[in-house]
PDB file of C-alpha atoms and ligand atoms in Angstrom:
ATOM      1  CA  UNK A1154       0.000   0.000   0.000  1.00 35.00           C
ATOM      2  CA  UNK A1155       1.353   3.403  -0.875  1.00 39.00           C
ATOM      3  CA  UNK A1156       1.472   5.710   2.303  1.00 43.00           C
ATOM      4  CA  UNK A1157      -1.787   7.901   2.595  1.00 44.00           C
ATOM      5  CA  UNK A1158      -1.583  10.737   0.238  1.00 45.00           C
ATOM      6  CA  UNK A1159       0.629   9.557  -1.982  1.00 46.00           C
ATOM      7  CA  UNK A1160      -1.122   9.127  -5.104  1.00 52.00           C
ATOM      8  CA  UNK A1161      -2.140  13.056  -4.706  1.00 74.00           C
ATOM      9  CA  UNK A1162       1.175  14.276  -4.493  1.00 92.00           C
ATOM     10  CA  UNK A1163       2.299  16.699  -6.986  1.00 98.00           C
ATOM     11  CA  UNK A1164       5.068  15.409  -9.508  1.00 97.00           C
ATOM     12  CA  UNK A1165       6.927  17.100 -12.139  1.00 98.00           C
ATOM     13  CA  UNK A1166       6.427  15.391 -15.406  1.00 98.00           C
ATOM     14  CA  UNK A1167       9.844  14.934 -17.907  1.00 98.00           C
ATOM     15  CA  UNK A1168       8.140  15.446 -22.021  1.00 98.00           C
ATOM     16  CA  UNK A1169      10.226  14.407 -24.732  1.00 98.00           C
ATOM     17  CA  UNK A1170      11.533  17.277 -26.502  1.00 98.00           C
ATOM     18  CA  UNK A1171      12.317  16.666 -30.599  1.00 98.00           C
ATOM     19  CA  UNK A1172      15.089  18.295 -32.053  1.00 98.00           C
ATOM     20  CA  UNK A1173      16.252  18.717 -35.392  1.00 98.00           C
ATOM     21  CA  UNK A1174      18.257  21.588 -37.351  1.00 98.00           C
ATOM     22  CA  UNK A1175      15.340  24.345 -36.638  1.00 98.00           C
ATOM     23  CA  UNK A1176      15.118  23.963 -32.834  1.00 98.00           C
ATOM     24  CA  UNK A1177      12.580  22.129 -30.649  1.00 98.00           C
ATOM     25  CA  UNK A1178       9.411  20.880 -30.514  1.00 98.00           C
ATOM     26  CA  UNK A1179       7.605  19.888 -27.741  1.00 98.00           C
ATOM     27  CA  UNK A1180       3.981  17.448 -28.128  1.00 98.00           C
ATOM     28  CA  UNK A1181       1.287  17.383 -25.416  1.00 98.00           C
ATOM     29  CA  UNK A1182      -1.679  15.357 -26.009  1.00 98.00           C
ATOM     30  CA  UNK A1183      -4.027  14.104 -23.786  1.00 98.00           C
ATOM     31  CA  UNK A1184      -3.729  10.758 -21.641  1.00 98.00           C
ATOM     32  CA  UNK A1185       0.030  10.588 -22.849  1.00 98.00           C
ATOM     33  CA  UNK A1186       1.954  13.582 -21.787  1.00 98.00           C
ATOM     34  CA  UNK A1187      -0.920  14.960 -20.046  1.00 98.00           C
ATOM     35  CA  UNK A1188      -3.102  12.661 -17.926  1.00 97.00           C
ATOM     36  CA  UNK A1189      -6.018  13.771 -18.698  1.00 98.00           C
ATOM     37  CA  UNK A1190      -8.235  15.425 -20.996  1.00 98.00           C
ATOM     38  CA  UNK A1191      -7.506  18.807 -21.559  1.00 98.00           C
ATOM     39  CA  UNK A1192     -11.118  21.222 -21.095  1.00 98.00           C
ATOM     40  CA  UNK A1193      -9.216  24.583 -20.453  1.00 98.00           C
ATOM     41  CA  UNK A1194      -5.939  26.255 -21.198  1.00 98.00           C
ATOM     42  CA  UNK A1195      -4.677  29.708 -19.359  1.00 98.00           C
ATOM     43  CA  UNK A1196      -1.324  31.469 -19.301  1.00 98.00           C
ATOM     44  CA  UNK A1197      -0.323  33.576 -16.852  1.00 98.00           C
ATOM     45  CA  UNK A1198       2.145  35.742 -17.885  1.00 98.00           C
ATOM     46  CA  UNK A1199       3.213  39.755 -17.128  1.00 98.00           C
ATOM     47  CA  UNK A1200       3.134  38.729 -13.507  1.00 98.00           C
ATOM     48  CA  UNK A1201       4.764  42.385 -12.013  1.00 97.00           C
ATOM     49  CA  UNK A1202       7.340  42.527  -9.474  1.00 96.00           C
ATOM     50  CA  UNK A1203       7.465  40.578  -6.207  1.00 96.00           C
ATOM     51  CA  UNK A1204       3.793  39.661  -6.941  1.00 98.00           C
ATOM     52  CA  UNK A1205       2.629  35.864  -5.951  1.00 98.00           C
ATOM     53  CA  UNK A1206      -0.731  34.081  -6.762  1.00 98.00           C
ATOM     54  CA  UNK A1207      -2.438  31.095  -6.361  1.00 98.00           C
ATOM     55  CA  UNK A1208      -3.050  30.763  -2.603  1.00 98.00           C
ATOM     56  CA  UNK A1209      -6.062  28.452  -3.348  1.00 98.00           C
ATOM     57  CA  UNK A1210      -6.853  24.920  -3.932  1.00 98.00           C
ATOM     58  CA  UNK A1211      -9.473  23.301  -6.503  1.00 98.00           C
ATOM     59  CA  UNK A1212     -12.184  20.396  -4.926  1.00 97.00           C
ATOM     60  CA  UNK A1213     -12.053  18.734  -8.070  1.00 98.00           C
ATOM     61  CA  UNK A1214      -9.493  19.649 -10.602  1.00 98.00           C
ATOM     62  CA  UNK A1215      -6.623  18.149 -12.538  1.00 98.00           C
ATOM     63  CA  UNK A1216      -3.658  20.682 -14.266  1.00 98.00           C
ATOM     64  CA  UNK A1217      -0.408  20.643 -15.078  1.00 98.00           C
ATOM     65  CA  UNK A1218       1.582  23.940 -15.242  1.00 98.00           C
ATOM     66  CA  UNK A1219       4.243  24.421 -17.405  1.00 98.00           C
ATOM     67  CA  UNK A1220       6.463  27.471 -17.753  1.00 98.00           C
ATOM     68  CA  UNK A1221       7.140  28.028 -21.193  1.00 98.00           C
ATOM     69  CA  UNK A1222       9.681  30.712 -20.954  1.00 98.00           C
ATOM     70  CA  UNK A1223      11.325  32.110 -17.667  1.00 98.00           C
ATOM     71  CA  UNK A1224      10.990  30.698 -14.358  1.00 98.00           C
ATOM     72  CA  UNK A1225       8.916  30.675 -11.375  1.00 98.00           C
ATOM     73  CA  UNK A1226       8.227  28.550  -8.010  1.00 98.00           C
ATOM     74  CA  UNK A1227       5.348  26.262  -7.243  1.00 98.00           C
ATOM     75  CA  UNK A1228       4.875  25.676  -3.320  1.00 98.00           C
ATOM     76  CA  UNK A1229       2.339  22.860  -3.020  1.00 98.00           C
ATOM     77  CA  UNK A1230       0.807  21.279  -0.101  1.00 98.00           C
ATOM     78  CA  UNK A1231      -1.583  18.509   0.089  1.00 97.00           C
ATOM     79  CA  UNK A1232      -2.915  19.208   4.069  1.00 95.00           C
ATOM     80  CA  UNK A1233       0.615  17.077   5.223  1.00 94.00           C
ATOM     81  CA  UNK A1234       3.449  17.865   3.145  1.00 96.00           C
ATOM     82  CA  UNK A1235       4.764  20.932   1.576  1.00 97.00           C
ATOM     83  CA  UNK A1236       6.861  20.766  -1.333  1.00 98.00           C
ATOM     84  CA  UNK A1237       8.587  23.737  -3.841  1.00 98.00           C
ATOM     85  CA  UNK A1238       8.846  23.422  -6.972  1.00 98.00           C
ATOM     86  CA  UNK A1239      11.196  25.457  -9.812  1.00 98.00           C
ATOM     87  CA  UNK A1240       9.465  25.625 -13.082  1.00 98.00           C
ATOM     88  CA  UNK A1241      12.196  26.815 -15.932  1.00 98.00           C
ATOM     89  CA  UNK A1242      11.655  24.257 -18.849  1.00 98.00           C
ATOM     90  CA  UNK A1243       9.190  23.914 -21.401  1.00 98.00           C
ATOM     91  CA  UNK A1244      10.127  20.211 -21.426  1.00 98.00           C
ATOM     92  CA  UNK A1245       8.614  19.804 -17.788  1.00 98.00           C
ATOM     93  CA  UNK A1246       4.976  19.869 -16.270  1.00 98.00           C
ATOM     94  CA  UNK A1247       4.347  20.107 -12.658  1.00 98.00           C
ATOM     95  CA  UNK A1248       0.818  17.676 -12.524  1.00 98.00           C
ATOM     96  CA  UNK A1249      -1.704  18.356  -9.590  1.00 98.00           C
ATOM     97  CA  UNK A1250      -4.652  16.617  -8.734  1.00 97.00           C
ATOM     98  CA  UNK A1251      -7.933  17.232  -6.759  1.00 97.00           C
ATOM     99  CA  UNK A1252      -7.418  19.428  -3.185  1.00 97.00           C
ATOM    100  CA  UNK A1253      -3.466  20.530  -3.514  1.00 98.00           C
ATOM    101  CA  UNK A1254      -2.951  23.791  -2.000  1.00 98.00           C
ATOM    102  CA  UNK A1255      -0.750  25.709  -4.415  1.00 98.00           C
ATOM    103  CA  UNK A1256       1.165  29.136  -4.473  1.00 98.00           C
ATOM    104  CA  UNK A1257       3.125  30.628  -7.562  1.00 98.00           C
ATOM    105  CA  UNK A1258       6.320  32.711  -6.248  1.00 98.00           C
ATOM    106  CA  UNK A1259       9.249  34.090  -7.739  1.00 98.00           C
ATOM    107  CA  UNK A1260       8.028  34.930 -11.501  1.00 98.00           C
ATOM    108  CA  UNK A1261      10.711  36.492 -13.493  1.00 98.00           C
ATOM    109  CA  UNK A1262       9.943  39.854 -15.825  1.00 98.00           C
ATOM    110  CA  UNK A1263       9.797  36.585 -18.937  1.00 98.00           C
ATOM    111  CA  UNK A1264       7.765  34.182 -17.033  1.00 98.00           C
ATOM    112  CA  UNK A1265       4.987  33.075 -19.195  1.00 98.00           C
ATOM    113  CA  UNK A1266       3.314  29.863 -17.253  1.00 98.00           C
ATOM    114  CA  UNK A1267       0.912  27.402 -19.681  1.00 98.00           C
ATOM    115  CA  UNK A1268      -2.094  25.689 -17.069  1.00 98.00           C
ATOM    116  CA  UNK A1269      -3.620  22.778 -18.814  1.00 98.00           C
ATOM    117  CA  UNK A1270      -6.825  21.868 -16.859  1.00 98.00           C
ATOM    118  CA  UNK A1271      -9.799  19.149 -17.264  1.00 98.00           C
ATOM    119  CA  UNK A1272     -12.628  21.425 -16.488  1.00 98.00           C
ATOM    120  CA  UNK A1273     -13.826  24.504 -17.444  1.00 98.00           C
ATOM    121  CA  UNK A1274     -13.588  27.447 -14.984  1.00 98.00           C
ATOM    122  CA  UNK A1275     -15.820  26.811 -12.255  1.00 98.00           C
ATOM    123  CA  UNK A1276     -15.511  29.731  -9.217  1.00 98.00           C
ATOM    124  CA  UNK A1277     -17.302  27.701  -7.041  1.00 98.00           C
ATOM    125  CA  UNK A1278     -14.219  24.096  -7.273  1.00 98.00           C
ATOM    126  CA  UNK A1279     -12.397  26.802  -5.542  1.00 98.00           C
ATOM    127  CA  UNK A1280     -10.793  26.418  -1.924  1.00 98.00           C
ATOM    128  CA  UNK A1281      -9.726  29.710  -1.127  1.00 98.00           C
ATOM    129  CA  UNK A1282      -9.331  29.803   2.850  1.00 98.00           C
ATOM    130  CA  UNK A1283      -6.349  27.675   3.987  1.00 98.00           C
ATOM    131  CA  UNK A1284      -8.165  26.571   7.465  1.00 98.00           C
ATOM    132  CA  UNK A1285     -11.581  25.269   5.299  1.00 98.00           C
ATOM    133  CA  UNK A1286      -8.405  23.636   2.854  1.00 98.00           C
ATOM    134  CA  UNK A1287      -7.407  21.949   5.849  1.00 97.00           C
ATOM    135  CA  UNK A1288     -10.577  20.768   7.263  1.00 97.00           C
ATOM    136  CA  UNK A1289     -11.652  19.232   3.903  1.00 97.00           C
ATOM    137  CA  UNK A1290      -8.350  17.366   3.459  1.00 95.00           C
ATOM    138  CA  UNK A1291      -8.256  16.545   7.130  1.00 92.00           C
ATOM    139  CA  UNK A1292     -12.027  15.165   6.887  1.00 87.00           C
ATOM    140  CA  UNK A1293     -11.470  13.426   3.890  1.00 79.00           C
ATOM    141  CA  UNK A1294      -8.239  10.861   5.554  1.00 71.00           C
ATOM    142  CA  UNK A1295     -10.189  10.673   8.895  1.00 65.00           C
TER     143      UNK A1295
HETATM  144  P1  TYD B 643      -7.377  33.761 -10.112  1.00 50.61           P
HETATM  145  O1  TYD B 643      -7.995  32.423  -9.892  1.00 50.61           O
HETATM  146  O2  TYD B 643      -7.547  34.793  -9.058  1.00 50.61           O
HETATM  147  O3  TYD B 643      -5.854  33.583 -10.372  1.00 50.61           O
HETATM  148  P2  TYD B 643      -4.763  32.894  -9.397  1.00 50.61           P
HETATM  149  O4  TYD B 643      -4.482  31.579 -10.017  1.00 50.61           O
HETATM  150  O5  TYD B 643      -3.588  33.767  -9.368  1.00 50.61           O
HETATM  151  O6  TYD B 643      -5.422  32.738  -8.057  1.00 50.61           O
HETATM  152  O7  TYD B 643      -7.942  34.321 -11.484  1.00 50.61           O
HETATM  153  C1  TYD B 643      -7.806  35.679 -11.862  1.00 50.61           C
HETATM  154  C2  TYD B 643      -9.025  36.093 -12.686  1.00 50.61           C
HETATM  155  O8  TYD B 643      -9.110  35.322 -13.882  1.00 50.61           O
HETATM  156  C3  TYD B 643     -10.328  35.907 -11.948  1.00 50.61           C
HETATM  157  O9  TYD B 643     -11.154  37.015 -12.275  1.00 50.61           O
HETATM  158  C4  TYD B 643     -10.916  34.659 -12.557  1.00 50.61           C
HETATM  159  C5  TYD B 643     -10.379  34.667 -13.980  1.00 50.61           C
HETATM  160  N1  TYD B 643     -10.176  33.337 -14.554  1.00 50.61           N
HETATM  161  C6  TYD B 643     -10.941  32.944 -15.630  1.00 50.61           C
HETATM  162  O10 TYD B 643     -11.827  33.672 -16.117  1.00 50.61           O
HETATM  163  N2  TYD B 643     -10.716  31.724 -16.202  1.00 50.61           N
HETATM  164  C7  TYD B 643      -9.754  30.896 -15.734  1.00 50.61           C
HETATM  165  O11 TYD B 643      -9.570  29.776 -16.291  1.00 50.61           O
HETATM  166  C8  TYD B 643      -8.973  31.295 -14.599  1.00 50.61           C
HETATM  167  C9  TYD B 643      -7.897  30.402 -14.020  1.00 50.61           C
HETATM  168  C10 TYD B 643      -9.213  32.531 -14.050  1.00 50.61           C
END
C-alpha cells in the first residue's frame, strides 16, 4: 500500500523534446503527456514585481503547469506535506490533482506559465481559505 496521500502528491512530469536543425518541438496530447483530458488552457504571464498568486486549492481539478519561458516557483501542499517546486523548462509539467494547495512565487519579468486543466472554470471548485483547505483534506483521511 502506498502511504496515505501519496497518489495526490504533486510530480513534475519529464516530455520528450524533438530536435532537429530548426530547434525544438515539444507534443502534449491528452492521456500521454498529459493525464487527462484537456477542457481549459490559461497562461499567466506579465506577472509584475514581487507579486505571488495562487493561494487556493481546486475540490475537483486536474492541471499541469508548465512554464514556457522564464521561471517561477510552485509551493504545493496537500494538508501534510509541503513541497517547492522550480518551473524553468518547457520540457517539464508540474501535474496536480484534486485538493493541492498551491502558491506561484518568484516569476521572473519573462515568465509566461501554460495551465492545462480538465474542467472549465468553475468559481465555485475553488478552496480559497487555507483553514476550510485543511478541514476538507483533514475530513477526507479521517
Ligand atoms: P485567479 O484564480 O484569481 O488567479 P490565481 O491563479 O492567481 O489565483 O484568477 C484571476 C481572474 O481570472 C479571476 O477574475 C478569474 C479569472 N479566470 C478565468 O476567467 N478563467 C480561468 O480559467 C482562470 C484560471 C481565471
Amino acid at each position: 500500500m502506498p502511504p496515505s496521500g501519496a497518489a495526490t502528491q504533486p510530480r513534475l512530469i519529464d516530455f520528450h523534446a524533438i530536435g532537429d536543425h530548426r530547434g525544438w518541438l515539444t507534443p502534449l496530447e491528452e492521456h500521454k503527456e498529459i493525464p487527462f483530458s484537456v477542457k481549459r488552457v490559461y497562461v499567466i504571464h506579465g506577472t509584475l514585481p514581487d507579486i505571488s498568486r495562487g493561494f487556493h486549492a481546486h475540490r475537483d481539478l486536474e492541471q499541469v503547469a508548465i512554464c514556457v519561458a522564464g521561471q517561477c516557483t510552485f509551493v504545493t501542499d496537500d494538508g501534510q506535506q509541503r513541497q517547492e517546486f522550480l518551473l524553468n523548462s518547457p520540457n517539464q509539467g508540474l501535474y496536480m490533482k484534486s485538493m493541492i494547495w498551491r502558491e506561484m512565487h518568484h516569476f521572473s519579468p519573462d515568465c509566461v506559465l501554460v495551465v492545462l486543466a480538465n474542467r472549465l472554470y468553475d468559481p465555485s471548485d475553488y478552496v480559497r481559505d487555507y483553514a476550510e483547505f485543511q478541514r476538507l483534506v483533514q475530513g477526507a483521511t479521517a
